[in-house]
Amino acid sequence: MTDDGRDLAETQRAHWQSTYTAHPGMYGEEPSAPAVHAAAVFHAAGAREVLELGAGHGRDALHFAHEGFTVQATDFSATGLEQLRTAARRKGVDGRVTTSVHDVRDPLPLPDASVDAVFAHMLLCMALSTPEIQALVGEIARVLRPGGTFVYTVRHTGDTHYGVGTSHGDDIFEHGGFAVHFFPRALVDTLAQGWILNEVHAFEEGDLPRRLWRVTQTLPQTPGA
Ligand SMILES: C[S@@+](CC[C@H](N)C(=O)[O-])C[C@H]1O[C@@H](n2cnc3c(N)ncnc32)[C@H](O)[C@@H]1O
């Protein structure tokens, strides 16, 4: 990664910390639509443990816990995760939720083939370079059990904010202090290499609205099959 990229990522971490401090629970208490969908997919696949990346203050991690999954929630914002733990205690699901501060530019702190399902809503489209995203998806493949499911969402190049604000190259634009990597469709297909690509579903979220894809991909039961 370039020095500019490393600086951008550090700036973004500070920005998310101060945003969660200024706006506790900013995404609300209701789960996102992708998390509701993912819970059904994970149940159908017989999953019991979910790893959530970029969990923020936990609207979706709490939903997975409420649905009976054991949840490992990670984010690089300790402030967001603190809000998640407080909400989990309040809702009585803290026994099924663990949190850890983790930057997805680093290897996942989990053994090989140790989780059933991975969920990441608007995390892969953060201030990550294409090689960092590819390395992260490689890590997700490593920690998922054979046949495991990965559901992620990303803002894409059809989003209203694509091309708006400060360009950092690699389809990353910073607007209002938030840097977003807008995904071209080719990147989705690249990230599915070695996986079974089950679905790419277009949807919108929020007032902008954000335009996103919800991607579901599964690991083959037999590696390399
Ligand atoms: C758009 S928010 C979505 C939060 C949550 N998934 C939700 O939908 O409620 C993106 C989240 O990713 C986290 N994040 C951004 N870059 C990250 C990184 N490099 N490593 C870990 N977390 C990161 C931010 O702190 C933030 O909580």
mmCIF file of C-alpha atoms and ligand atoms in Angstrom:
data_model
loop_
_atom_site.group_PDB
_atom_site.id
_atom_site.type_symbol
_atom_site.label_atom_id
_atom_site.label_comp_id
_atom_site.label_asym_id
_atom_site.label_seq_id
_atom_site.Cartn_x
_atom_site.Cartn_y
_atom_site.Cartn_z
ATOM 1 C CA MET A 1 0.000 0.000 0.000
ATOM 2 C CA THR A 2 1.200 3.524 -0.738
ATOM 3 C CA ASP A 3 1.998 6.001 2.045
ATOM 4 C CA ASP A 4 -1.022 7.984 0.872
ATOM 5 C CA GLY A 5 -3.209 4.891 1.282
ATOM 6 C CA ARG A 6 -1.827 4.135 4.749
ATOM 7 C CA ASP A 7 -2.390 7.768 5.816
ATOM 8 C CA LEU A 8 -5.923 7.699 4.422
ATOM 9 C CA ALA A 9 -6.751 4.538 6.352
ATOM 10 C CA GLU A 10 -5.424 6.007 9.606
ATOM 11 C CA THR A 11 -7.402 9.193 9.030
ATOM 12 C CA GLN A 12 -10.501 7.098 8.393
ATOM 13 C CA ARG A 13 -10.066 5.173 11.634
ATOM 14 C CA ALA A 14 -9.949 8.470 13.576
ATOM 15 C CA HIS A 15 -12.965 9.719 11.621
ATOM 16 C CA TRP A 16 -15.057 6.633 12.469
ATOM 17 C CA GLN A 17 -14.047 6.857 16.139
ATOM 18 C CA SER A 18 -15.155 10.482 16.390
ATOM 19 C CA THR A 19 -18.317 9.821 14.361
ATOM 20 C CA TYR A 20 -19.466 7.040 16.723
ATOM 21 C CA THR A 21 -18.602 9.241 19.725
ATOM 22 C CA ALA A 22 -20.633 12.146 18.343
ATOM 23 C CA HIS A 23 -23.519 9.968 17.095
ATOM 24 C CA PRO A 24 -23.881 6.880 19.329
ATOM 25 C CA GLY A 25 -25.942 4.163 17.658
ATOM 26 C CA MET A 26 -26.004 6.191 14.447
ATOM 27 C CA TYR A 27 -27.401 3.368 12.254
ATOM 28 C CA GLY A 28 -30.311 2.739 14.641
ATOM 29 C CA GLU A 29 -31.421 -0.387 16.485
ATOM 30 C CA GLU A 30 -33.166 -2.180 13.637
ATOM 31 C CA PRO A 31 -31.086 -4.684 11.659
ATOM 32 C CA SER A 32 -30.189 -3.874 8.071
ATOM 33 C CA ALA A 33 -32.127 -5.644 5.311
ATOM 34 C CA PRO A 34 -28.975 -7.555 4.215
ATOM 35 C CA ALA A 35 -28.518 -8.885 7.773
ATOM 36 C CA VAL A 36 -32.112 -10.122 7.899
ATOM 37 C CA HIS A 37 -31.535 -11.860 4.562
ATOM 38 C CA ALA A 38 -28.153 -13.246 5.645
ATOM 39 C CA ALA A 39 -29.593 -14.708 8.864
ATOM 40 C CA ALA A 40 -32.084 -16.718 6.788
ATOM 41 C CA VAL A 41 -29.321 -17.875 4.412
ATOM 42 C CA PHE A 42 -27.039 -18.835 7.331
ATOM 43 C CA HIS A 43 -29.868 -20.754 9.077
ATOM 44 C CA ALA A 44 -30.651 -22.623 5.845
ATOM 45 C CA ALA A 45 -26.984 -23.576 5.554
ATOM 46 C CA GLY A 46 -26.966 -24.914 9.135
ATOM 47 C CA ALA A 47 -24.524 -22.258 10.363
ATOM 48 C CA ARG A 48 -24.096 -21.664 14.092
ATOM 49 C CA GLU A 49 -21.218 -19.179 14.314
ATOM 50 C CA VAL A 50 -21.090 -15.882 12.451
ATOM 51 C CA LEU A 51 -18.069 -13.636 12.060
ATOM 52 C CA GLU A 52 -19.097 -10.043 11.349
ATOM 53 C CA LEU A 53 -16.485 -7.645 9.959
ATOM 54 C CA GLY A 54 -16.972 -3.871 10.263
ATOM 55 C CA ALA A 55 -19.792 -4.427 12.767
ATOM 56 C CA GLY A 56 -19.813 -0.805 14.000
ATOM 57 C CA HIS A 57 -22.204 -0.331 16.948
ATOM 58 C CA GLY A 58 -23.787 -3.684 16.201
ATOM 59 C CA ARG A 59 -27.299 -3.335 14.794
ATOM 60 C CA ASP A 60 -26.645 -6.501 12.730
ATOM 61 C CA ALA A 61 -24.492 -8.434 15.218
ATOM 62 C CA LEU A 62 -27.332 -8.081 17.736
ATOM 63 C CA HIS A 63 -29.778 -9.419 15.162
ATOM 64 C CA PHE A 64 -27.601 -12.487 14.531
ATOM 65 C CA ALA A 65 -27.361 -13.075 18.300
ATOM 66 C CA HIS A 66 -31.128 -12.639 18.657
ATOM 67 C CA GLU A 67 -31.507 -15.263 15.898
ATOM 68 C CA GLY A 68 -29.499 -17.708 18.009
ATOM 69 C CA PHE A 69 -26.089 -17.479 16.325
ATOM 70 C CA THR A 70 -22.845 -17.110 18.232
ATOM 71 C CA VAL A 71 -21.340 -13.876 16.920
ATOM 72 C CA GLN A 72 -17.762 -12.634 16.732
ATOM 73 C CA ALA A 73 -18.008 -8.933 15.887
ATOM 74 C CA THR A 74 -14.942 -6.981 14.757
ATOM 75 C CA ASP A 75 -14.318 -3.375 13.768
ATOM 76 C CA PHE A 76 -11.358 -1.004 13.912
ATOM 77 C CA SER A 77 -13.447 1.402 16.026
ATOM 78 C CA ALA A 78 -13.247 0.525 19.727
ATOM 79 C CA THR A 79 -15.961 3.127 20.331
ATOM 80 C CA GLY A 80 -18.446 1.395 18.027
ATOM 81 C CA LEU A 81 -17.736 -1.979 19.640
ATOM 82 C CA GLU A 82 -18.178 -0.526 23.133
ATOM 83 C CA GLN A 83 -21.655 0.656 22.089
ATOM 84 C CA LEU A 84 -22.310 -2.846 20.701
ATOM 85 C CA ARG A 85 -21.376 -4.512 24.015
ATOM 86 C CA THR A 86 -23.583 -2.117 25.995
ATOM 87 C CA ALA A 87 -26.547 -2.826 23.697
ATOM 88 C CA ALA A 88 -25.903 -6.591 23.863
ATOM 89 C CA ARG A 89 -26.048 -6.490 27.685
ATOM 90 C CA ARG A 90 -29.220 -4.394 27.583
ATOM 91 C CA LYS A 91 -30.877 -6.881 25.214
ATOM 92 C CA GLY A 92 -29.651 -9.911 27.155
ATOM 93 C CA VAL A 93 -27.670 -11.456 24.276
ATOM 94 C CA ASP A 94 -24.173 -10.633 25.576
ATOM 95 C CA GLY A 95 -23.547 -14.337 26.226
ATOM 96 C CA ARG A 96 -23.568 -14.967 22.471
ATOM 97 C CA VAL A 97 -21.512 -11.952 21.337
ATOM 98 C CA THR A 98 -17.771 -11.347 21.535
ATOM 99 C CA THR A 99 -16.030 -8.290 20.121
ATOM 100 C CA SER A 100 -12.498 -7.542 19.044
ATOM 101 C CA VAL A 101 -10.865 -4.432 17.677
ATOM 102 C CA HIS A 102 -9.340 -5.457 14.377
ATOM 103 C CA ASP A 103 -8.262 -3.678 11.205
ATOM 104 C CA VAL A 104 -9.146 -5.793 8.178
ATOM 105 C CA ARG A 105 -5.891 -4.713 6.517
ATOM 106 C CA ASP A 106 -4.281 -7.181 8.958
ATOM 107 C CA PRO A 107 -4.729 -10.984 8.830
ATOM 108 C CA LEU A 108 -7.855 -12.213 10.622
ATOM 109 C CA PRO A 109 -6.981 -13.371 14.173
ATOM 110 C CA LEU A 110 -8.726 -16.738 13.730
ATOM 111 C CA PRO A 111 -7.606 -20.303 12.937
ATOM 112 C CA ASP A 112 -8.177 -21.905 9.543
ATOM 113 C CA ALA A 113 -11.673 -23.313 8.886
ATOM 114 C CA SER A 114 -13.044 -22.080 12.222
ATOM 115 C CA VAL A 115 -16.301 -20.215 11.364
ATOM 116 C CA ASP A 116 -19.495 -21.209 9.539
ATOM 117 C CA ALA A 117 -20.470 -17.857 8.038
ATOM 118 C CA VAL A 118 -19.073 -14.361 7.495
ATOM 119 C CA PHE A 119 -21.062 -11.129 7.131
ATOM 120 C CA ALA A 120 -19.793 -7.663 6.175
ATOM 121 C CA HIS A 121 -22.247 -4.826 5.443
ATOM 122 C CA MET A 122 -20.537 -1.807 3.804
ATOM 123 C CA LEU A 123 -17.058 -2.855 4.994
ATOM 124 C CA LEU A 124 -15.297 -3.998 1.823
ATOM 125 C CA CYS A 125 -16.173 -0.629 0.232
ATOM 126 C CA MET A 126 -14.299 1.363 2.890
ATOM 127 C CA ALA A 127 -10.896 3.001 2.289
ATOM 128 C CA LEU A 128 -9.232 -0.254 1.209
ATOM 129 C CA SER A 129 -7.145 -0.672 -1.928
ATOM 130 C CA THR A 130 -8.041 -3.413 -4.421
ATOM 131 C CA PRO A 131 -5.066 -5.570 -3.275
ATOM 132 C CA GLU A 132 -6.139 -5.119 0.375
ATOM 133 C CA ILE A 133 -9.689 -6.204 -0.488
ATOM 134 C CA GLN A 134 -8.362 -9.244 -2.366
ATOM 135 C CA ALA A 135 -6.135 -10.176 0.587
ATOM 136 C CA LEU A 136 -9.089 -9.800 2.975
ATOM 137 C CA VAL A 137 -11.314 -12.103 0.907
ATOM 138 C CA GLY A 138 -8.434 -14.607 0.866
ATOM 139 C CA GLU A 139 -8.383 -14.420 4.661
ATOM 140 C CA ILE A 140 -12.156 -14.944 4.808
ATOM 141 C CA ALA A 141 -11.750 -18.066 2.640
ATOM 142 C CA ARG A 142 -9.060 -19.283 5.038
ATOM 143 C CA VAL A 143 -11.145 -18.931 8.228
ATOM 144 C CA LEU A 144 -14.428 -20.239 6.754
ATOM 145 C CA ARG A 145 -15.189 -23.934 6.947
ATOM 146 C CA PRO A 146 -15.573 -25.780 3.611
ATOM 147 C CA GLY A 147 -19.066 -25.018 2.271
ATOM 148 C CA GLY A 148 -19.205 -21.842 4.425
ATOM 149 C CA THR A 149 -21.132 -18.762 3.330
ATOM 150 C CA PHE A 150 -19.952 -15.173 2.932
ATOM 151 C CA VAL A 151 -22.527 -12.387 2.538
ATOM 152 C CA TYR A 152 -21.202 -8.877 1.907
ATOM 153 C CA THR A 153 -22.510 -5.578 0.620
ATOM 154 C CA VAL A 154 -20.711 -2.782 -1.191
ATOM 155 C CA ARG A 155 -21.571 0.563 -2.727
ATOM 156 C CA HIS A 156 -20.894 0.392 -6.448
ATOM 157 C CA THR A 157 -20.037 2.582 -9.426
ATOM 158 C CA GLY A 158 -23.762 3.237 -10.060
ATOM 159 C CA ASP A 159 -23.986 5.120 -6.732
ATOM 160 C CA THR A 160 -24.823 8.856 -6.887
ATOM 161 C CA HIS A 161 -21.645 9.685 -4.978
ATOM 162 C CA TYR A 162 -19.344 7.785 -7.350
ATOM 163 C CA GLY A 163 -16.870 10.329 -8.706
ATOM 164 C CA VAL A 164 -17.904 12.997 -6.152
ATOM 165 C CA GLY A 165 -15.377 14.590 -3.761
ATOM 166 C CA THR A 166 -11.662 13.976 -3.429
ATOM 167 C CA SER A 167 -10.282 11.151 -5.549
ATOM 168 C CA HIS A 168 -7.723 8.865 -3.916
ATOM 169 C CA GLY A 169 -7.399 6.652 -7.007
ATOM 170 C CA ASP A 170 -8.539 3.011 -7.318
ATOM 171 C CA ASP A 171 -12.238 4.138 -7.424
ATOM 172 C CA ILE A 172 -11.918 5.575 -3.881
ATOM 173 C CA PHE A 173 -13.617 8.943 -3.342
ATOM 174 C CA GLU A 174 -13.823 10.927 -0.128
ATOM 175 C CA HIS A 175 -16.957 12.968 0.483
ATOM 176 C CA GLY A 176 -18.019 14.569 3.765
ATOM 177 C CA GLY A 177 -15.036 12.986 5.528
ATOM 178 C CA PHE A 178 -15.958 9.386 4.574
ATOM 179 C CA ALA A 179 -13.849 7.570 1.972
ATOM 180 C CA VAL A 180 -15.632 4.914 -0.100
ATOM 181 C CA HIS A 181 -14.244 2.391 -2.585
ATOM 182 C CA PHE A 182 -16.995 2.171 -5.203
ATOM 183 C CA PHE A 183 -16.999 -1.345 -6.643
ATOM 184 C CA PRO A 184 -17.014 -2.002 -10.379
ATOM 185 C CA ARG A 185 -18.784 -5.270 -11.256
ATOM 186 C CA ALA A 186 -15.488 -6.814 -12.405
ATOM 187 C CA LEU A 187 -14.160 -6.609 -8.840
ATOM 188 C CA VAL A 188 -17.120 -8.653 -7.549
ATOM 189 C CA ASP A 189 -16.334 -11.341 -10.128
ATOM 190 C CA THR A 190 -12.623 -11.309 -9.264
ATOM 191 C CA LEU A 191 -13.402 -11.749 -5.562
ATOM 192 C CA ALA A 192 -15.602 -14.768 -6.377
ATOM 193 C CA GLN A 193 -12.778 -16.713 -8.029
ATOM 194 C CA GLY A 194 -12.440 -20.042 -6.230
ATOM 195 C CA TRP A 195 -15.913 -19.569 -4.682
ATOM 196 C CA ILE A 196 -19.439 -20.382 -5.863
ATOM 197 C CA LEU A 197 -21.083 -17.025 -6.641
ATOM 198 C CA ASN A 198 -24.690 -17.555 -5.524
ATOM 199 C CA GLU A 199 -26.157 -14.101 -6.011
ATOM 200 C CA VAL A 200 -25.458 -10.444 -6.757
ATOM 201 C CA HIS A 201 -28.522 -8.473 -5.650
ATOM 202 C CA ALA A 202 -28.885 -4.716 -6.235
ATOM 203 C CA PHE A 203 -30.615 -2.695 -3.493
ATOM 204 C CA GLU A 204 -30.701 0.774 -1.947
ATOM 205 C CA GLU A 205 -30.306 1.942 1.648
ATOM 206 C CA GLY A 206 -30.940 5.264 3.357
ATOM 207 C CA ASP A 207 -32.022 8.652 2.083
ATOM 208 C CA LEU A 208 -29.219 9.349 -0.409
ATOM 209 C CA PRO A 209 -29.933 6.616 -1.342
ATOM 210 C CA ARG A 210 -26.765 4.534 -1.194
ATOM 211 C CA ARG A 211 -26.760 2.098 -4.109
ATOM 212 C CA LEU A 212 -25.330 -1.258 -3.176
ATOM 213 C CA TRP A 213 -24.877 -4.848 -4.183
ATOM 214 C CA ARG A 214 -25.514 -7.682 -1.755
ATOM 215 C CA VAL A 215 -23.223 -10.537 -2.730
ATOM 216 C CA THR A 216 -23.585 -14.114 -1.513
ATOM 217 C CA GLN A 217 -20.794 -16.585 -2.215
ATOM 218 C CA THR A 218 -19.968 -19.984 -0.746
ATOM 219 C CA LEU A 219 -16.797 -21.996 -0.494
ATOM 220 C CA PRO A 220 -16.836 -25.347 -2.286
ATOM 221 C CA GLN A 221 -17.170 -28.329 0.062
ATOM 222 C CA THR A 222 -13.924 -29.642 -1.361
ATOM 223 C CA PRO A 223 -11.164 -27.009 -1.690
ATOM 224 C CA GLY A 224 -10.343 -26.343 -5.353
ATOM 225 C CA ALA A 225 -13.477 -28.164 -6.562
HETATM 226 C C1 LIG B 1 -20.408 2.089 6.718
HETATM 227 S S1 LIG B 1 -19.986 1.542 8.360
HETATM 228 C C2 LIG B 1 -21.041 0.103 8.513
HETATM 229 C C3 LIG B 1 -21.181 -0.382 9.917
HETATM 230 C C4 LIG B 1 -22.095 -1.605 10.104
HETATM 231 N N1 LIG B 1 -21.684 -2.697 9.214
HETATM 232 C C5 LIG B 1 -23.540 -1.252 9.856
HETATM 233 O O1 LIG B 1 -23.976 -1.383 8.696
HETATM 234 O O2 LIG B 1 -24.209 -0.832 10.814
HETATM 235 C C6 LIG B 1 -18.374 0.813 8.070
HETATM 236 C C7 LIG B 1 -17.722 0.252 9.317
HETATM 237 O O3 LIG B 1 -16.449 -0.297 8.924
HETATM 238 C C8 LIG B 1 -15.474 0.051 9.884
HETATM 239 N N2 LIG B 1 -14.184 0.023 9.171
HETATM 240 C C9 LIG B 1 -13.775 0.848 8.169
HETATM 241 N N3 LIG B 1 -12.539 0.509 7.771
HETATM 242 C C10 LIG B 1 -12.159 -0.558 8.516
HETATM 243 C C11 LIG B 1 -10.977 -1.356 8.584
HETATM 244 N N4 LIG B 1 -9.921 -1.104 7.783
HETATM 245 N N5 LIG B 1 -10.932 -2.395 9.463
HETATM 246 C C12 LIG B 1 -12.004 -2.634 10.289
HETATM 247 N N6 LIG B 1 -13.127 -1.896 10.294
HETATM 248 C C13 LIG B 1 -13.219 -0.869 9.418
HETATM 249 C C14 LIG B 1 -15.904 1.417 10.416
HETATM 250 O O4 LIG B 1 -15.386 1.676 11.697
HETATM 251 C C15 LIG B 1 -17.433 1.269 10.406
HETATM 252 O O5 LIG B 1 -17.889 0.768 11.639
#
